[in-house]
Coordinates of C-alpha atoms in Angstrom, one line a residue:
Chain A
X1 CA 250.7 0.5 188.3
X2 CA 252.3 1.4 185.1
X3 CA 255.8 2.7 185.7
X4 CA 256.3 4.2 182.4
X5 CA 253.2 6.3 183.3
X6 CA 254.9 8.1 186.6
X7 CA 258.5 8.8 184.3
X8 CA 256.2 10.2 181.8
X9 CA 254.3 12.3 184.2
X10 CA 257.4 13.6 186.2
X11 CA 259.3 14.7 182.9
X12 CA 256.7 16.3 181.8
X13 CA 255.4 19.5 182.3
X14 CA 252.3 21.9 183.1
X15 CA 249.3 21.0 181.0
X16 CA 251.0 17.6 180.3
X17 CA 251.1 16.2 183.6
X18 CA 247.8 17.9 184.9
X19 CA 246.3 16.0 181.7
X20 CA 248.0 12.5 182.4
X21 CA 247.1 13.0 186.8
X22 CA 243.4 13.7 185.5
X23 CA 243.4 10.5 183.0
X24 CA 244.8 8.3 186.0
X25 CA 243.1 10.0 188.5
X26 CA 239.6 9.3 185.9
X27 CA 240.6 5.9 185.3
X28 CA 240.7 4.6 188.9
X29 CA 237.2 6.3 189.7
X30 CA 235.8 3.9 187.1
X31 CA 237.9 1.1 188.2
X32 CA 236.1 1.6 191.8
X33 CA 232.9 2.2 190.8
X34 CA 232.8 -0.6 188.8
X35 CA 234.2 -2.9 192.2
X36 CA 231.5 -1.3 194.5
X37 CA 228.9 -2.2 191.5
X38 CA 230.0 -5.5 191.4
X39 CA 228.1 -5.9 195.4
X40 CA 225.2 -4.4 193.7
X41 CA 222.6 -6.9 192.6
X42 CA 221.0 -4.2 190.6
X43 CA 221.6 -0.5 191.1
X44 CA 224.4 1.2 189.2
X45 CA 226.2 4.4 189.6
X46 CA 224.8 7.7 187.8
X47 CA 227.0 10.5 186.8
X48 CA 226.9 14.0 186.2
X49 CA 228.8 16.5 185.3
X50 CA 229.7 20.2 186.3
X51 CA 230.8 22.9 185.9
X52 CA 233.7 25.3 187.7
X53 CA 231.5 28.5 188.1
X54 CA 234.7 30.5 189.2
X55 CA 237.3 29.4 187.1
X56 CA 238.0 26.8 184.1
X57 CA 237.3 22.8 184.4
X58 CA 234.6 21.0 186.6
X59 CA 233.9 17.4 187.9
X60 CA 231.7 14.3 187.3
X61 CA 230.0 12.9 190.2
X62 CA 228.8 9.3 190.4
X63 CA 225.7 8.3 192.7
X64 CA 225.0 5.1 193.7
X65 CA 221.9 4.5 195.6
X66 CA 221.2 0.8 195.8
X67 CA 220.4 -2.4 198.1
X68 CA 223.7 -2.4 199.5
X69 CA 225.0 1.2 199.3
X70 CA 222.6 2.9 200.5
X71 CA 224.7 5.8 199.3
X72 CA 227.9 6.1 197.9
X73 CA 229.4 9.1 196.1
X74 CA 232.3 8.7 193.9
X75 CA 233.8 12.6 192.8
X76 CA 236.6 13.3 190.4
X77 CA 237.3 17.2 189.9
X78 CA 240.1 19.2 188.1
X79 CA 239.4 23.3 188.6
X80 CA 241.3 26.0 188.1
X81 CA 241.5 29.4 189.2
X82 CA 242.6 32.8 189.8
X83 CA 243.6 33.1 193.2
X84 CA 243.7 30.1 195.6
X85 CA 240.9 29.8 198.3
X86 CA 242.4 28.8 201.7
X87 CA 245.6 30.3 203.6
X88 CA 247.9 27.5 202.3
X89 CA 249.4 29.2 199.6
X90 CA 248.9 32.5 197.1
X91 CA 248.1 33.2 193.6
X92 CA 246.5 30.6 190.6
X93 CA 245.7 27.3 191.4
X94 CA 244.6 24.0 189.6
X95 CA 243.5 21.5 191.7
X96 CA 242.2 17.4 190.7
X97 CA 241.2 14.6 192.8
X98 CA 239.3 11.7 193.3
X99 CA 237.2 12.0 196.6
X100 CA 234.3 9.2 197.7
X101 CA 232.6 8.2 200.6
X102 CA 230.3 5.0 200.8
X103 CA 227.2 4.9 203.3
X104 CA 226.3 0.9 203.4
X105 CA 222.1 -0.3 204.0
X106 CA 223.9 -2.9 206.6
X107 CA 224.8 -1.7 209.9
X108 CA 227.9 -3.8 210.2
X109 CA 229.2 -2.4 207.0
X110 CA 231.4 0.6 207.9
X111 CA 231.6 3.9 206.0
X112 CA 234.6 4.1 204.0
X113 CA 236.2 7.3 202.9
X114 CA 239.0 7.4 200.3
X115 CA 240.7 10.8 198.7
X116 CA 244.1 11.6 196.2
X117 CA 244.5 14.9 195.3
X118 CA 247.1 16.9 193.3
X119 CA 247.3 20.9 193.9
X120 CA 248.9 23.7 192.4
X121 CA 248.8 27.0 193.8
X122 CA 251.0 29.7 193.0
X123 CA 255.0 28.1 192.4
X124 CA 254.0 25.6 194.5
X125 CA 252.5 21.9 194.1
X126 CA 251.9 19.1 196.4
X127 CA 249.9 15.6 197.0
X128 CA 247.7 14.6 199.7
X129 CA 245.5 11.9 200.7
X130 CA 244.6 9.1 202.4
X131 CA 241.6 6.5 203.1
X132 CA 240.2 6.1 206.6
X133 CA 237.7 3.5 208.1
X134 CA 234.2 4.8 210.1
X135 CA 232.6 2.0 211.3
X136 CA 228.8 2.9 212.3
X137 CA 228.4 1.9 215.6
X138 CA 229.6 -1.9 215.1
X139 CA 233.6 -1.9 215.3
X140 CA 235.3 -4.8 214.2
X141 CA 239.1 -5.4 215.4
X142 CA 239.4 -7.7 212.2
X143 CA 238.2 -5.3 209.8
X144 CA 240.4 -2.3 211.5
X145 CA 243.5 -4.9 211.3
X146 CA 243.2 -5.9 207.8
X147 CA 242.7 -2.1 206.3
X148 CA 245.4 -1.0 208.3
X149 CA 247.6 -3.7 207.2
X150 CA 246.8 -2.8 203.7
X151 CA 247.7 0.7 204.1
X152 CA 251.2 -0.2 205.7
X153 CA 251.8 -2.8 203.0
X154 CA 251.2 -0.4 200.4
X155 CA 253.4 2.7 202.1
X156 CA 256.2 0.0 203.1
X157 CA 256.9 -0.4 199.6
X158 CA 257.7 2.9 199.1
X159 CA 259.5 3.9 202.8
X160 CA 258.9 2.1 205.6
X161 CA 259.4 5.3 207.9
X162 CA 255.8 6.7 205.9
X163 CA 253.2 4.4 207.3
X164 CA 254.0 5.3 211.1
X165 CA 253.9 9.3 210.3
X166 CA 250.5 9.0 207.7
X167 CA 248.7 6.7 210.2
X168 CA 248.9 9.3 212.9
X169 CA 248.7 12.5 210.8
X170 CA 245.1 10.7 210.0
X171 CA 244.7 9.8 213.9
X172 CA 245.1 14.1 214.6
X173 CA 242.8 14.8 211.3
X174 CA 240.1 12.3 212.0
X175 CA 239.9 13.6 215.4
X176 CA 236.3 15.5 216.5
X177 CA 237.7 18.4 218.4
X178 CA 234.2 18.6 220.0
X179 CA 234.1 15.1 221.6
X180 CA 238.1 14.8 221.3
X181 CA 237.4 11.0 219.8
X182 CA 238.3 10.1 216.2
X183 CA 235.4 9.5 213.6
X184 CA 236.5 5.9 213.3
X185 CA 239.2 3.6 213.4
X186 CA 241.6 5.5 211.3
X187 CA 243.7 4.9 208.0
X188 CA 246.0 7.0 206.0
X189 CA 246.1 10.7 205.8
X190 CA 248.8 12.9 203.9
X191 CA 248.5 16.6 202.9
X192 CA 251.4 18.8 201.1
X193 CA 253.2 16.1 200.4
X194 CA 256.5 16.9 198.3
X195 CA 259.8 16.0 198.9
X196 CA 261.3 17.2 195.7
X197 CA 261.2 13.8 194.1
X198 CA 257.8 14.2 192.2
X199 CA 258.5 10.3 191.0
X200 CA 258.7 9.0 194.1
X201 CA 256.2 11.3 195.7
X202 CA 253.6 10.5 193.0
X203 CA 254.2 6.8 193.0
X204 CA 253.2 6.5 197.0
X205 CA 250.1 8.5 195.5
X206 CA 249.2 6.0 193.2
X207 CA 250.4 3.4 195.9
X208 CA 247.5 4.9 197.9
X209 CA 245.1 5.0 194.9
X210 CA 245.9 1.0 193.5
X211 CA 245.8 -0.3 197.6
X212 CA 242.2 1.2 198.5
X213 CA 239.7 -1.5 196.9
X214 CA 242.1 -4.4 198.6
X215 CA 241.5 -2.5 202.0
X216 CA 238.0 -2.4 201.6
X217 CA 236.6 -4.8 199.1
X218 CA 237.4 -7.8 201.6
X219 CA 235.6 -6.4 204.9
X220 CA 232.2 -5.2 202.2
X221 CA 232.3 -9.0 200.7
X222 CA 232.7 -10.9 204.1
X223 CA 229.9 -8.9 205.7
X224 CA 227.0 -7.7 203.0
X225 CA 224.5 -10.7 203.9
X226 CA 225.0 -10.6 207.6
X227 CA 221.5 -9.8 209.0
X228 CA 220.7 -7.0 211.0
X229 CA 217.5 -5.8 212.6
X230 CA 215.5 -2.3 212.8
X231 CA 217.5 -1.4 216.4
X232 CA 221.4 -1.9 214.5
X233 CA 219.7 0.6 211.8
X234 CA 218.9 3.1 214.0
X235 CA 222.4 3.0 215.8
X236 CA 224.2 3.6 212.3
X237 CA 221.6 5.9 211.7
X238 CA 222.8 8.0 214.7
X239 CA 226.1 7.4 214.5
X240 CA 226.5 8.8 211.1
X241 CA 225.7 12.2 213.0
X242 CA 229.1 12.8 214.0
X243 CA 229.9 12.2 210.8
X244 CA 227.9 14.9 209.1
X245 CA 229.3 17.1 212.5
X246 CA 233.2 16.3 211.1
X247 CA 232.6 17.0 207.7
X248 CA 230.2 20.0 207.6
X249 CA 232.9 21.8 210.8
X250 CA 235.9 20.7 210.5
X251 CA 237.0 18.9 206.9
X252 CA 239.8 20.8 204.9
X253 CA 237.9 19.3 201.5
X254 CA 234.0 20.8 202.3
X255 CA 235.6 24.0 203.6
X256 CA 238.1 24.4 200.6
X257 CA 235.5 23.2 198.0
X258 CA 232.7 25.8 199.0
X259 CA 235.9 28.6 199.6
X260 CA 236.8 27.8 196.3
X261 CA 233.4 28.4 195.1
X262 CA 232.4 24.6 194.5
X263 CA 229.5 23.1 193.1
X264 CA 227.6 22.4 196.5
X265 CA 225.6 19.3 195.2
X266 CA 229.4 18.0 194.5
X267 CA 230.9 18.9 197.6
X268 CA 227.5 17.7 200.0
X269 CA 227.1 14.2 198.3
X270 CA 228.7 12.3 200.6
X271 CA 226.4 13.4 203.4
X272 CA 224.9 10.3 204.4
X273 CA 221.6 9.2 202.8
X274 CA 220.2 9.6 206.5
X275 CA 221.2 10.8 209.6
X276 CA 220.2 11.4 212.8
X277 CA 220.4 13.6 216.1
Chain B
X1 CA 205.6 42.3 230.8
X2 CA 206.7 44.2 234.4
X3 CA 207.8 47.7 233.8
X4 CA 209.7 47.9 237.3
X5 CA 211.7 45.3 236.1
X6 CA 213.2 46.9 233.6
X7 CA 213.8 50.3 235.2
X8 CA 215.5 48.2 238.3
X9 CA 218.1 46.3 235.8
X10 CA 218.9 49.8 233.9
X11 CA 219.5 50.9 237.1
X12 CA 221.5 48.2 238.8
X13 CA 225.2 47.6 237.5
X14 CA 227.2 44.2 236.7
X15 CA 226.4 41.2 238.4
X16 CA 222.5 42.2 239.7
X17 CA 222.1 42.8 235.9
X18 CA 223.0 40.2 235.3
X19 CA 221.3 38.3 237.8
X20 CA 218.2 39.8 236.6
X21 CA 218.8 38.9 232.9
X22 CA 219.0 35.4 233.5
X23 CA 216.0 35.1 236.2
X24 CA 214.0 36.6 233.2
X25 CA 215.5 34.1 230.7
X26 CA 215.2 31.2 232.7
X27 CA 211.7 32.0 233.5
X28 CA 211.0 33.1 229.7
X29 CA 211.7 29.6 228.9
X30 CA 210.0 27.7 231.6
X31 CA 206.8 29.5 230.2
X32 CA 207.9 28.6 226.3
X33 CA 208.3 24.6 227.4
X34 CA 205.0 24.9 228.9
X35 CA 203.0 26.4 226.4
X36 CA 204.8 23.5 224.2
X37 CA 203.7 20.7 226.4
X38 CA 200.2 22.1 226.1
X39 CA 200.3 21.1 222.4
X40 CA 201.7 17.4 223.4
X41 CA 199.1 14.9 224.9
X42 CA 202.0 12.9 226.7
X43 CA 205.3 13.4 226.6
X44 CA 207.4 16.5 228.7
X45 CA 210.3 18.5 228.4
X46 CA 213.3 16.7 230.1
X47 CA 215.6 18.9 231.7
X48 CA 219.7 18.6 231.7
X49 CA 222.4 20.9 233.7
X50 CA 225.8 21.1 231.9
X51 CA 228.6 23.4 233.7
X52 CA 230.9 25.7 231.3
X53 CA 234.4 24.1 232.0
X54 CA 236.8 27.1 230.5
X55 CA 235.0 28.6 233.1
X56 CA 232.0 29.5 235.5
X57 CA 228.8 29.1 235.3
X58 CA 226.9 26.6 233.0
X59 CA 223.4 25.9 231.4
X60 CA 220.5 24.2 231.2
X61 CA 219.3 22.1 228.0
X62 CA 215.1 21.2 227.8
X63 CA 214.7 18.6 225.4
X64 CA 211.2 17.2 224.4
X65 CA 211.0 14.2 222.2
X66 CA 207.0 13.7 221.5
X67 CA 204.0 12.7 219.6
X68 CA 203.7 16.5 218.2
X69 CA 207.4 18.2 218.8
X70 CA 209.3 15.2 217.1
X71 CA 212.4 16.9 218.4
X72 CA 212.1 20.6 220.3
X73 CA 215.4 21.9 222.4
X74 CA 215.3 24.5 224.7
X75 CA 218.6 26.2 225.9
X76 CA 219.2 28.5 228.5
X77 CA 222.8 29.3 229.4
X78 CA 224.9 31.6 230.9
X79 CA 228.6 31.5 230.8
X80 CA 231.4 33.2 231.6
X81 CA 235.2 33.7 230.9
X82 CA 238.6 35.2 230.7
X83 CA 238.8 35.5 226.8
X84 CA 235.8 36.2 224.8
X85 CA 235.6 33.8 221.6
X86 CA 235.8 34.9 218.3
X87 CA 236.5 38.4 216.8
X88 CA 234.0 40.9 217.8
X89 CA 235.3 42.0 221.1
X90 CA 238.6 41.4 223.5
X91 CA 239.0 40.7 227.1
X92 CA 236.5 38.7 229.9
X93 CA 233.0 38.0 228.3
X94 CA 229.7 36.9 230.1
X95 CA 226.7 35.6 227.7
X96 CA 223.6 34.4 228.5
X97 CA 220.9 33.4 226.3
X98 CA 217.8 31.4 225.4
X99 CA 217.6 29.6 222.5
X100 CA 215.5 27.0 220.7
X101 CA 214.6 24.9 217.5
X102 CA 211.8 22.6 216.8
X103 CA 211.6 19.6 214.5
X104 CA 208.1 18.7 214.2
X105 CA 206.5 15.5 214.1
X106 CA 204.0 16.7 211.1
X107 CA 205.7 17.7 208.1
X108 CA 203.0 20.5 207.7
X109 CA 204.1 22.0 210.5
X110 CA 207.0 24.4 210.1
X111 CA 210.3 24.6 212.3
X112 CA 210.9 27.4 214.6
X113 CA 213.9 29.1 215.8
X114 CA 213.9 31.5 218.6
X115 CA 217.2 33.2 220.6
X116 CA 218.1 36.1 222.8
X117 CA 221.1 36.8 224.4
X118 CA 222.8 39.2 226.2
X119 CA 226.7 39.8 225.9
X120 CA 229.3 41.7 227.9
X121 CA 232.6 41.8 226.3
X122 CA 235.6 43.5 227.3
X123 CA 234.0 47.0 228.0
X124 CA 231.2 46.3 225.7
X125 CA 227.7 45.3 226.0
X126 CA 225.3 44.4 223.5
X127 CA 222.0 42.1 222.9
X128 CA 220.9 39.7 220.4
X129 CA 218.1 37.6 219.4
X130 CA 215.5 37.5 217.0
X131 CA 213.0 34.4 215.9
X132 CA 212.3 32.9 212.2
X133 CA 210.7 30.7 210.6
X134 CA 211.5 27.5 208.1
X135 CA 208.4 25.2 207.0
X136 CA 209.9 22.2 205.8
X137 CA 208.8 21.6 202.1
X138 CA 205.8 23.2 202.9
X139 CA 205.1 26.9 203.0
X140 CA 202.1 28.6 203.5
X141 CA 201.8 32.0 202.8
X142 CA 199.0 32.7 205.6
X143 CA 201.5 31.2 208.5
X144 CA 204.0 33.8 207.0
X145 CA 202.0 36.5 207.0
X146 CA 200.7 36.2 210.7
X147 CA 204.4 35.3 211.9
X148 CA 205.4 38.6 209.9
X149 CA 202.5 40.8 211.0
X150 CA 203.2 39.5 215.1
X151 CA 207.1 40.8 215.2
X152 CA 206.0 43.8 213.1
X153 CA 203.5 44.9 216.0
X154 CA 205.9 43.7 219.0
X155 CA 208.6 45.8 217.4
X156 CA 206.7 48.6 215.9
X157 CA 205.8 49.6 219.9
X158 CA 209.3 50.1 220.2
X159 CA 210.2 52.1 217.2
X160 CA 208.3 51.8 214.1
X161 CA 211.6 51.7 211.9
X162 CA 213.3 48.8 213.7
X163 CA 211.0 46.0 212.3
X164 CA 212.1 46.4 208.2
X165 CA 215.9 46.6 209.7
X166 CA 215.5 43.5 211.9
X167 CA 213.6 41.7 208.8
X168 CA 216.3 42.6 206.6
X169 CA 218.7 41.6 208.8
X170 CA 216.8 38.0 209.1
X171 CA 217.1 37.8 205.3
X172 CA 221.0 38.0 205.3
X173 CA 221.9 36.2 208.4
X174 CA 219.4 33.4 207.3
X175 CA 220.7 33.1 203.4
X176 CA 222.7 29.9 202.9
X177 CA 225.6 30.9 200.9
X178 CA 225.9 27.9 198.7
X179 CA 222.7 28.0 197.6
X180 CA 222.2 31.6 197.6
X181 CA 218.6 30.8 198.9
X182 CA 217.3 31.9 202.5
X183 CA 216.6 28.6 205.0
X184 CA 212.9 29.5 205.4
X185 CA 210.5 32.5 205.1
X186 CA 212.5 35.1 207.5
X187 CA 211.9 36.7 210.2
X188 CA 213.4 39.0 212.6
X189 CA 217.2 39.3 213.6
X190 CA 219.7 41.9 215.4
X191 CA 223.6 41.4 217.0
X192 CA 225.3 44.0 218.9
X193 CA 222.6 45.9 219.6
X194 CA 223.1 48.7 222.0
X195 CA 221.9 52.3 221.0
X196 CA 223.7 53.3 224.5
X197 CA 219.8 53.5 226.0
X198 CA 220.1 50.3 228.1
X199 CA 216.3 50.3 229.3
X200 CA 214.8 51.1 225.8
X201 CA 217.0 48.2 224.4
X202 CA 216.0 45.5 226.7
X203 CA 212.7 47.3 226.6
X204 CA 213.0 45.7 222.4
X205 CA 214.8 42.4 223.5
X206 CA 212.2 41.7 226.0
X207 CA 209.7 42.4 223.2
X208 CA 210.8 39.4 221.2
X209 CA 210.9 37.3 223.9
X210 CA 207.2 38.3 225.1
X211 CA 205.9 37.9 221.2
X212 CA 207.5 34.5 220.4
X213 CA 205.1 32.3 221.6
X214 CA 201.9 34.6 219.5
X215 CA 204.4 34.3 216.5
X216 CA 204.3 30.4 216.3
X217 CA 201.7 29.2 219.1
X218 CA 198.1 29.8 216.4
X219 CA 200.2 28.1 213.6
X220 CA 201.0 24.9 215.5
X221 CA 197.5 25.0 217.4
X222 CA 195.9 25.4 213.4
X223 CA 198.2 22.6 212.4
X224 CA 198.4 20.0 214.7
X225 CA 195.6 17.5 213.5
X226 CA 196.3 18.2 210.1
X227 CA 196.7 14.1 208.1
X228 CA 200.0 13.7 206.6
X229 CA 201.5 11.2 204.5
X230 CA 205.0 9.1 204.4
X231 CA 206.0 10.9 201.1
X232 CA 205.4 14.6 202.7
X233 CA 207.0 12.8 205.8
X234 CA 210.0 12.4 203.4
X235 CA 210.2 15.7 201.7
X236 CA 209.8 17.4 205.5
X237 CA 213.2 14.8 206.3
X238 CA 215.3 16.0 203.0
X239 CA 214.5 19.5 203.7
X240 CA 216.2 19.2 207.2
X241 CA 219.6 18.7 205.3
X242 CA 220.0 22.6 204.3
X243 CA 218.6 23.5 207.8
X244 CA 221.6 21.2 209.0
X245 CA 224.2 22.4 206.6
X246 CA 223.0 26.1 208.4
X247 CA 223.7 25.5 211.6
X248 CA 227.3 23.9 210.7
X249 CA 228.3 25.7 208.5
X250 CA 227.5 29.1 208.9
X251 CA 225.7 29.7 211.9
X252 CA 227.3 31.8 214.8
X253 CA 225.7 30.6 217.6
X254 CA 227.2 27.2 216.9
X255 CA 230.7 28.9 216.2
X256 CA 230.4 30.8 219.3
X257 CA 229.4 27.6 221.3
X258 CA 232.3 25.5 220.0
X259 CA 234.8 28.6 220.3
X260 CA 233.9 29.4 223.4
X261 CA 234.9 25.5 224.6
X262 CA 231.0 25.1 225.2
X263 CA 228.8 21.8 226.1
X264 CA 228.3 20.1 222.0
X265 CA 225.4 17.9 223.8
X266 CA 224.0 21.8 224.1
X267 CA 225.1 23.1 221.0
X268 CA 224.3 20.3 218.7
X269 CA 220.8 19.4 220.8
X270 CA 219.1 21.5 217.7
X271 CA 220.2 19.2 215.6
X272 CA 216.9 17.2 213.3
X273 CA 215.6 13.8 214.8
X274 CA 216.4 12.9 211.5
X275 CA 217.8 14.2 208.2
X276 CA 218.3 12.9 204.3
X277 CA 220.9 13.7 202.0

């Protein structure tokens, strides 16, 4: 990543540095659409925009729905607002992030789930984060080892005491309180993160955002033309029900984006393309 | 339904109320599984005891997975505990209910959704219930209308104001915030209901439970040989989603269940055989 970007962002101020997190945060949405489209033989991502009903700003979702994502839903957003929804903090907010989840046609491709967000509520402003592995029935020790090691690469570089605390902060999140068992294998999960070094807080950000396609891209390549029969289908197809169960009860990002007022078709599109019970 | 039965529950106090309540209830949905079966050529109800761990008692889940009912769950239960769950009363609670959805196998036919439940909380009593309908894609006006007209007559033998109330009440429990849209075409609904005349209460409660199976029984006997093809097949599947995001999002029986430490194989059995996003 381009260092000169990050001293730029942390001297600057207000609109300045919402403006340059949004650019970044617009930039590396293309970047991975364009990887997971490059596994497509033919389908492409469609956008479309919208609107913030309750404040100023909006977001751009991409769709893919192809031969080998079945589904996958690539948001960036940057809202603001009068009064912050949630009990985390008080008074206006702006909030921007990048947010995707990928539902693969093969079985033994797991569901990938990926997020870097920058709040502001009130005085105060933080980071959060992560990416986290679900495989869909078929775990695979390789594939858990190599996007694990990519995440601890990527946080070693900035501290190695982050990796440890972010890896289990995701372990507690990911967890179903209902079947007290994790959604998948873990990953990565950070929320108000601020130390008081916005450089160094925003560079493990980024560190997040740059590492994600080398997590995944590697398990998606080595596995799209493994066969799979009608019988591993069905499995993923029930397995992605705890998946709807975690987001839809439990996750911070659907509750705060329909507190906040969100556009629903934004905040829903990464419910799998199928699921069932 | 048996007069004396009514007038010996007013009359008896704590647990032979109770005691009563759930002999009713149990035997309410032993007749509601068979009047099911008797629309399905094959398959049968299969029946599954769970036991409330954060405390005594327990319940009993029927699910049938046929040719007809692609998916229909049953519930009885009857729980109780030191701490009530959630925020509408203090103290030791004991709840008992019946409760059921059905996913059916032709898209023409519409889902149906049927509960009542009796609460003790604290010093507080109160029942529920209610039943409504959702096609799925497909509405037809006549099935509303008869639906409609059945609770109208159960309830209007009872009081002839409680049936706009409990219709009203439908239409607001059953809206789906984030689309401002209700999840089907109504029906009837009431919570802490207790007019402090015990016997002319359950006298209403046992109304709705009586009048269920006349609400939905012509409509599924009308419907059952009606052709249907893979694209209506499809639309029925995506319209499962919203009844999905319902019941996870907003819906308090599932709150209560999960609050309340309850079985999820119970709470989430009304979960569609299958749903597209």
């Amino acid at each position: 990543m381009n260092q000169e970007w990050i001293l730029q962002t942390t001297q600057a101020q207000g609109q300045e540095r919402r403006e340059k997190i949004m650019e970044y945060l617009k930039a590396l949405r293309t970047r991975i659409c364009g990887a997971f489209e490059s596994l497509e033989p033919e389908h492409r991502f469609e956008r479309k925009s919208w609107s913030y009903q309750k404040g100023s700003g909006g977001g751009e979702m991409s769709i893919l729905r192809g031969s080998v994502f079945e589904k996958a839903a690539v948001n960036f957003s940057g809202v603001q607002g009068d009064r912050f929804p949630g009990q985390d903090a008080e008074g206006s907010f702006f909030a921007t992030g990048v947010s995707l989840i990928t539902h693969m046609m093969n079985p033994w491709m797991p569901t990938v789930h990926f997020n870097i967000r920058y709040i502001e509520a009130g005085s105060r402003q933080w980071l959060g984060g992560g990416y986290d592995l679900t495989p869909m029935g078929f775990e695979n020790s390789e594939d858990t080892q190599h996007f694990h090691s990519v995440a601890k690469h990527a946080l070693d570089q900035v501290d190695p005491k982050l990796y440890p605390v972010m890896k289990e902060a995701a372990r507690e999140y990911f967890t179903i309180p209902h079947y007290n068992r994790e959604r998948g294998v873990g990953g990565i999960f950070f929320d108000h993160y601020n130390t008081g070094h916005f450089d160094r807080d925003l560079k493990m950000w980024t560190q997040v955002g740059e590492t994600f396609l080398e997590a995944v891209m590697p398990i998606y390549k080595k596995k799209k033309n493994l066969p799979w029969t009608q019988e591993e289908k069905n499995k993923q197809i029930r397995s992605r029900a705890h998946y709807v169960e975690f987001n839809l009860l439990y996750d911070r990002g659907t509750r705060f984006g329909f507190q906040s007022g969100g556009n629903p078709e934004a905040i829903l599109c990464s419910m799998p393309p199928m699921a069932a019970w």
